[in-house]
Every structure is written in structure tokens, then in C-alpha cells.
Short mmCIF file of C-alpha atoms in Angstrom, two decimals:
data_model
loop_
_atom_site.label_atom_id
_atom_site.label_comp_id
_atom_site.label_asym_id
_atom_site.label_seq_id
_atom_site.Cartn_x
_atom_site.Cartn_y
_atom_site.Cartn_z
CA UNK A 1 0.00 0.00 0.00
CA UNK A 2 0.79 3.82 -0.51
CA UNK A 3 3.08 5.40 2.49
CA UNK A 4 4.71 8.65 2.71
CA UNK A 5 6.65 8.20 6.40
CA UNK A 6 8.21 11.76 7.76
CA UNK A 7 11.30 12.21 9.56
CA UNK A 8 10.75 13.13 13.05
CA UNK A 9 9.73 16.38 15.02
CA UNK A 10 12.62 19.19 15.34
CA UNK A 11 13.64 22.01 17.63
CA UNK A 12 15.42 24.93 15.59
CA UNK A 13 16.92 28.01 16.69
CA UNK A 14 15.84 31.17 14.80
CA UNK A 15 18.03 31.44 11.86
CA UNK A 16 18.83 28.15 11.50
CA UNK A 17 17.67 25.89 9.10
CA UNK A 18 15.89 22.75 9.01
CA UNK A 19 15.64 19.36 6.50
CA UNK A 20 12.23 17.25 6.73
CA UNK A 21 12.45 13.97 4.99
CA UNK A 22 9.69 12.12 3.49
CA UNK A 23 10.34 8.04 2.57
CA UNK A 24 7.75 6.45 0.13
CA UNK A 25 6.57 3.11 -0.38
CA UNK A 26 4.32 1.12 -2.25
CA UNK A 27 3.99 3.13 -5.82
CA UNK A 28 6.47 4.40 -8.31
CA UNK A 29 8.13 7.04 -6.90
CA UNK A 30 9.17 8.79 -10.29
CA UNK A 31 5.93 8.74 -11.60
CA UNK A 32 4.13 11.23 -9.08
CA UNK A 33 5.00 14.37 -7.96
CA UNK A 34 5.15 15.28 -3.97
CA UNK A 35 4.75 18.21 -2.69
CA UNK A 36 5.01 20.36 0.70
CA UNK A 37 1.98 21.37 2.96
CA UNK A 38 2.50 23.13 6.40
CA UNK A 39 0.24 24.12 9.03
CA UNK A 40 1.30 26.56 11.65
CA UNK A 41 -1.20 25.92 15.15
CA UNK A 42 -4.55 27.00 14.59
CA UNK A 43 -4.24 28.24 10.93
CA UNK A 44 -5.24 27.18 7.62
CA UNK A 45 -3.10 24.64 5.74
CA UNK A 46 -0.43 26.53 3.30
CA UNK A 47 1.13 24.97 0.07
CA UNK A 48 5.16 25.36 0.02
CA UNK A 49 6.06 23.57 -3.25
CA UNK A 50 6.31 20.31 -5.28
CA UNK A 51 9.21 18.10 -6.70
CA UNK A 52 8.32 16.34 -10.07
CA UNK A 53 9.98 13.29 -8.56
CA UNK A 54 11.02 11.84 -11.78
CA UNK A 55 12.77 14.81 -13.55
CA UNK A 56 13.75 16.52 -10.53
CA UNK A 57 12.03 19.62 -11.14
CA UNK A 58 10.60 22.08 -8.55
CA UNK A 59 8.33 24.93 -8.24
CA UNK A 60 7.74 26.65 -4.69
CA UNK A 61 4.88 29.44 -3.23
CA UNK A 62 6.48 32.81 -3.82
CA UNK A 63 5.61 33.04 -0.33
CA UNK A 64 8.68 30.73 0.14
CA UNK A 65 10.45 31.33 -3.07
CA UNK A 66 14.59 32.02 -1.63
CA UNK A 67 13.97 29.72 1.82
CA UNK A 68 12.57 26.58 0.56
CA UNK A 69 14.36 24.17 -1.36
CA UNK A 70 13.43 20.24 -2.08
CA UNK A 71 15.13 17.63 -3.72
CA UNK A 72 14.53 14.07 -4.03
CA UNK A 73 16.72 11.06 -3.92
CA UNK A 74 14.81 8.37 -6.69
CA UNK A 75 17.52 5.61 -5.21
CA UNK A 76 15.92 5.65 -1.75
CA UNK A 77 12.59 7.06 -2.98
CA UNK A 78 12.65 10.04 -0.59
CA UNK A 79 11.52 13.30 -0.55
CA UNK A 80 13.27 16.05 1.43
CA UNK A 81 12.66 19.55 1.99
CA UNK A 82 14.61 22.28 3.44
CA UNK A 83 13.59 25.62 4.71
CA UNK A 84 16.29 27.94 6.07
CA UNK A 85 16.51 31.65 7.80
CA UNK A 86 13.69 30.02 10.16
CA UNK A 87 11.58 32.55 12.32
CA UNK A 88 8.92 31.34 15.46
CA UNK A 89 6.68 31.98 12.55
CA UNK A 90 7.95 28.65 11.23
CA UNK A 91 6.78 26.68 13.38
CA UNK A 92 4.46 24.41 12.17
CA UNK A 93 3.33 21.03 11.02
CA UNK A 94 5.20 19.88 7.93
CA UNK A 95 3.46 17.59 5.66
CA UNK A 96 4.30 15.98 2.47
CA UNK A 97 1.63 14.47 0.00
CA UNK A 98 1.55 12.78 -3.45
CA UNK A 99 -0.32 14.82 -6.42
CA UNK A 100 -2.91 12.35 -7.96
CA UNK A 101 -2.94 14.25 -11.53
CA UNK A 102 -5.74 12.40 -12.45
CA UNK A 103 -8.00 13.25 -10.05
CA UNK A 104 -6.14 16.46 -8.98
CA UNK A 105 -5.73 15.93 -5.64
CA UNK A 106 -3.34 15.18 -2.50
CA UNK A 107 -4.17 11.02 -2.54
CA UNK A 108 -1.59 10.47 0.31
CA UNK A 109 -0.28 12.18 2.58
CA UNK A 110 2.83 11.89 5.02
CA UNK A 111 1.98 11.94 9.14
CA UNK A 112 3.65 15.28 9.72
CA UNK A 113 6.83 16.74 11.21
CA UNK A 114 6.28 19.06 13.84
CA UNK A 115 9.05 21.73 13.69
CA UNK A 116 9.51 23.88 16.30
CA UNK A 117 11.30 27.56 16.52
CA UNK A 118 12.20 28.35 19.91
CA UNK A 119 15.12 30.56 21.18
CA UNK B 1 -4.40 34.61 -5.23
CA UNK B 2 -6.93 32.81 -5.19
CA UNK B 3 -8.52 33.14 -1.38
CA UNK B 4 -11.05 30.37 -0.41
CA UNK B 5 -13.40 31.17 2.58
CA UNK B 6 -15.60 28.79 4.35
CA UNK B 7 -18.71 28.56 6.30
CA UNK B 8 -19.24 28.79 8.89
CA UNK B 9 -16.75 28.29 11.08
CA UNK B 10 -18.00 25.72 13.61
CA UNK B 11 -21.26 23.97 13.06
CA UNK B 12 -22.60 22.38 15.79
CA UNK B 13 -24.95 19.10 14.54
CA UNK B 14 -26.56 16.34 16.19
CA UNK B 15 -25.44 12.75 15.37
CA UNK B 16 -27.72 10.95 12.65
CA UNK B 17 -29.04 14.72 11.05
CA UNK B 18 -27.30 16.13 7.62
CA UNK B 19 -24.64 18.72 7.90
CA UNK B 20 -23.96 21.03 5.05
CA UNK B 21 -20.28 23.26 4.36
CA UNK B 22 -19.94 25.77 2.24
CA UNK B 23 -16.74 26.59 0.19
CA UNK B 24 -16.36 30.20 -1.86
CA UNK B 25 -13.77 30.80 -4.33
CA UNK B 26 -12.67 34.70 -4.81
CA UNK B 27 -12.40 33.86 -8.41
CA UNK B 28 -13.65 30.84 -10.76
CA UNK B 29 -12.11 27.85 -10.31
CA UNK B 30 -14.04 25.81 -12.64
CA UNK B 31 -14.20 22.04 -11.11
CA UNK B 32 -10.71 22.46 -9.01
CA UNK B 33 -12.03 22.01 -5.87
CA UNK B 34 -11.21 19.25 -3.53
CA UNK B 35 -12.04 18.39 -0.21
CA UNK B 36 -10.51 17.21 2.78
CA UNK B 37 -11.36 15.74 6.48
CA UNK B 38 -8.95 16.55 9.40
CA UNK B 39 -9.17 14.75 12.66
CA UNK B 40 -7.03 16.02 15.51
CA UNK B 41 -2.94 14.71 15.30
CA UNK B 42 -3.54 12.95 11.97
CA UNK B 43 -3.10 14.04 8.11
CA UNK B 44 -5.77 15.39 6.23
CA UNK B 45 -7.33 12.87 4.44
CA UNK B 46 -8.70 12.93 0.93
CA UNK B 47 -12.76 13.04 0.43
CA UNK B 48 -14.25 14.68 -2.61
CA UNK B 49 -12.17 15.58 -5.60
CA UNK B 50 -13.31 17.12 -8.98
CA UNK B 51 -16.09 19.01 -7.01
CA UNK B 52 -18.27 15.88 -6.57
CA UNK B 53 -16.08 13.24 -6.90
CA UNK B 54 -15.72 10.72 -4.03
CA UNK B 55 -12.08 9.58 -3.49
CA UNK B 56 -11.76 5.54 -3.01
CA UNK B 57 -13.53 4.51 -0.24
CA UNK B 58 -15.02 7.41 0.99
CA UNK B 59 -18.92 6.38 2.24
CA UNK B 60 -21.77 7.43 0.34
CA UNK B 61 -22.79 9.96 2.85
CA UNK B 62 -20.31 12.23 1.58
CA UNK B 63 -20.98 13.92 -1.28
CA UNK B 64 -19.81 17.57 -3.44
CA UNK B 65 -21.70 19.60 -5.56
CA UNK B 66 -20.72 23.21 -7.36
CA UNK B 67 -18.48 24.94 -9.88
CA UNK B 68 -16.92 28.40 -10.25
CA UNK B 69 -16.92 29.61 -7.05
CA UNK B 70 -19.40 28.26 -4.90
CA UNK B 71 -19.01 24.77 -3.63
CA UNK B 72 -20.73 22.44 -1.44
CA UNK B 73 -20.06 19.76 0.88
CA UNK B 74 -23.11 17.60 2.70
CA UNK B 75 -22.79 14.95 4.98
CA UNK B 76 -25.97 13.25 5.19
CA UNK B 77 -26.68 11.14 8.43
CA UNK B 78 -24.07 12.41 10.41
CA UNK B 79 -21.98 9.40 12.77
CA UNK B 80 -19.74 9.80 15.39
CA UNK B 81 -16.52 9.46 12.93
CA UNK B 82 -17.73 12.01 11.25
CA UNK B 83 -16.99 14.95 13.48
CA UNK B 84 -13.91 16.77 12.65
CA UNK B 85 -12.59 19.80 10.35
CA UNK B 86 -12.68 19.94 6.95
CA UNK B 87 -10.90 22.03 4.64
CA UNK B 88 -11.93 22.46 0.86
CA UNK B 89 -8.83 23.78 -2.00
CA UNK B 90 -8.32 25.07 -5.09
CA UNK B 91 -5.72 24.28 -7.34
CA UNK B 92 -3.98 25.78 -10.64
CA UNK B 93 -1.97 23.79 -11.90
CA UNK B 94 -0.13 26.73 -14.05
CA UNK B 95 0.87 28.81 -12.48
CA UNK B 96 1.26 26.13 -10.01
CA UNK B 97 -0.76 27.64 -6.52
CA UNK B 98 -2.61 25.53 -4.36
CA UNK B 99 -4.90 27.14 -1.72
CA UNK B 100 -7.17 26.09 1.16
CA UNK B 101 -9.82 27.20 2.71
CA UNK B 102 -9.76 28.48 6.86
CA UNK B 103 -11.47 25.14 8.02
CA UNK B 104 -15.30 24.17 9.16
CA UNK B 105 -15.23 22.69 12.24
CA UNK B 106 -17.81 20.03 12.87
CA UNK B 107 -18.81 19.35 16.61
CA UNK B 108 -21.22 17.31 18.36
CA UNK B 109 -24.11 19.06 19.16
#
């Protein structure tokens, strides 16, 4: 079956920056693209970007265009991204999630990373 | 950017009665509208895509209606699973933005 398994939660200084990973399993990896969904507490879900897993190309929010960057590794069919120059505003649920192009839609989605900016 | 709004925020319904969300669009968005459940600590999870669509799985109580900018989601026969928040979105896929919507929250009246 489908599975998108995150890395674990993090504690980051402001400034710093911070790498979520995002294994999948069960589907071919190249064939989809994943993309990047946080949720700060108590606010609305917020698109980052997505990773055409098979070429390798990315497009991000222009919210996060400069500070976000993800990559994939097709070898160990992982996902990562990174954001950097993290603020307390950062903090947030990270999620990854496949893009079902034929339904248009996030079919799967990853458990979350918790990421936490604290001085 | 396209800005989804829902409503309302919280509705409050009684177990076994029909629950009805509303969606808005600031712009058209033809058919691009998905929705989503959210239970607390867990991943949204896929319901309604296409408008009206129901993803795999996903009972027959659930179902999606609209197009352009006013969308729909009813929950007929409401059980105790069924309480939770659900989000709707938009997506373009060129430019590429995806956008949600604030959240209904459905509680147990």
C-alpha cells in the first residue's frame, strides 16, 4: 500500500535551518509528484512547493520562493525539503503528500513533522 | 491569489441529522475544488475531488456539488466518525498555486 513516512519532530533556533524527509513506499516514486503542505497551530493549511519526482524539477509558493528548497533522492525514494533563515513563525506542522494528476488531488499524505522555533 | 473562505466556522450538529459546508472561491475555479477531512494529530485525508467526486472509499454519505466559485459539501446522516474539520482547495496547476480554505469545524451538538 501507498506510504509517505516523515522524519521526526525538530527544535530549531531562529536562523537556523531545518531538512524534513519524506520516505515512500508502495507506488512508483518517479511517476508522481510530492509536494510540501505546512500548518502553523490553529491556521489554515499553506502549500510550500512540489518536486516532479522523476525529472527533478521544482516549483515553490512565492511566499517561500529564496527559503525553501526540495530535492529528491529516486535511489531511496525520498523526498526532502529544506527551509532555512527560520523565524517562530515557522513553526508548524510539515506535511508531504503525493499529487494524484488524475484526479487532482493530494491522494496520500505523510503523518507530519512538527518543527519547532524556539530561542 | 486565489482566497477560499468557508462557512461557517463551527457547526454544531446532532449525530444521525445532515450537515452542510460551504466553500467560496474569490475567483472561478471551474471544477478544481477538492475536499478534505482533518481529525485532531492525523493528516488530512482525501474526500471529494473534482467538485463531486468521491475519493476511493469514501462512504456514500459524503458527497460535493458546485463549480466556479461556490461549492458544497453535505454529509448526510451524520456518525460519530464524522466529526472533525474539513478544509476544501483550489488548485492551478499553471501557475502552479494551491490554496485552502480556513477550516469548518464540525462538533457534536
Amino acid at each position: 500500500q501507498v506510504q509517505l513516512v516523515q522524519s521526526g519532530a525538530e527544535v530549531r533556533k531562529p536562523g537556523a535551518s531545518v531538512k524534513v524527509s519524506c520516505k515512500t513506499s508502495g507506488y512508483a516514486f518517479t511517476t508522481y509528484a510530492v509536494h510540501w503542505v505546512r500548518q502553523a497551530p490553529g491556521q489554515r493549511l499553506e502549500w510550500m512547493g512540489w518536486i516532479n519526482a522523476g525529472t527533478g524539477t521544482t516549483r515553490y509558493s512565492q511566499k517561500f520562493q529564496g527559503r525553501v528548497t526540495i530535492t529528491r533522492d529516486t535511489s531511496a525514494t525520498t523526498a526532502y525539503m529544506e527551509l532555512s533563515s527560520l523565524t517562530s513563525e515557522d513553526t508548524a506542522v510539515y506535511y508531504c503528500a503525493r499529487w494524484y494528476n488524475g484526479d487532482g488531488s493530494f491522494d496520500y499524505w505523510g503523518q507530519g513533522s512538527l518543527v519547532t522555533v524556539s530561542s | 491569489e486565489i482566497v477560499m473562505t468557508q462557512s461557517p466556522a463551527t457547526l454544531s450538529v446532532s449525530p444521525g441529522e445532515r450537515a452542510i459546508l460551504s466553500c467560496r472561491a474569490s475567483q472561478s475555479v471551474s471544477s478544481n475544488l477538492v475536499w478534505y477531512q482533518q481529525k485532531p494529530g492525523q493528516a488530512p485525508r482525501l474526500l471529494i475531488y473534482g467538485a463531486s467526486t468521491r475519493a476511493t472509499g469514501i462512504p456514500a454519505r459524503f458527497s460535493g456539488s458546485g463549480s466556479g466559485t461556490e461549492f458544497t459539501l453535505t454529509i448526510s446522516s451524520l456518525q460519530s466518525e464524522d466529526f472533525a474539520v474539513y478544509y476544501c482547495q483550489q488548485y492551478n496547476n499553471w501557475p502552479p498555486m494551491y490554496t485552502f480554505g480556513q477550516g469548518t469545524k464540525l462538533e457534536i451538538k
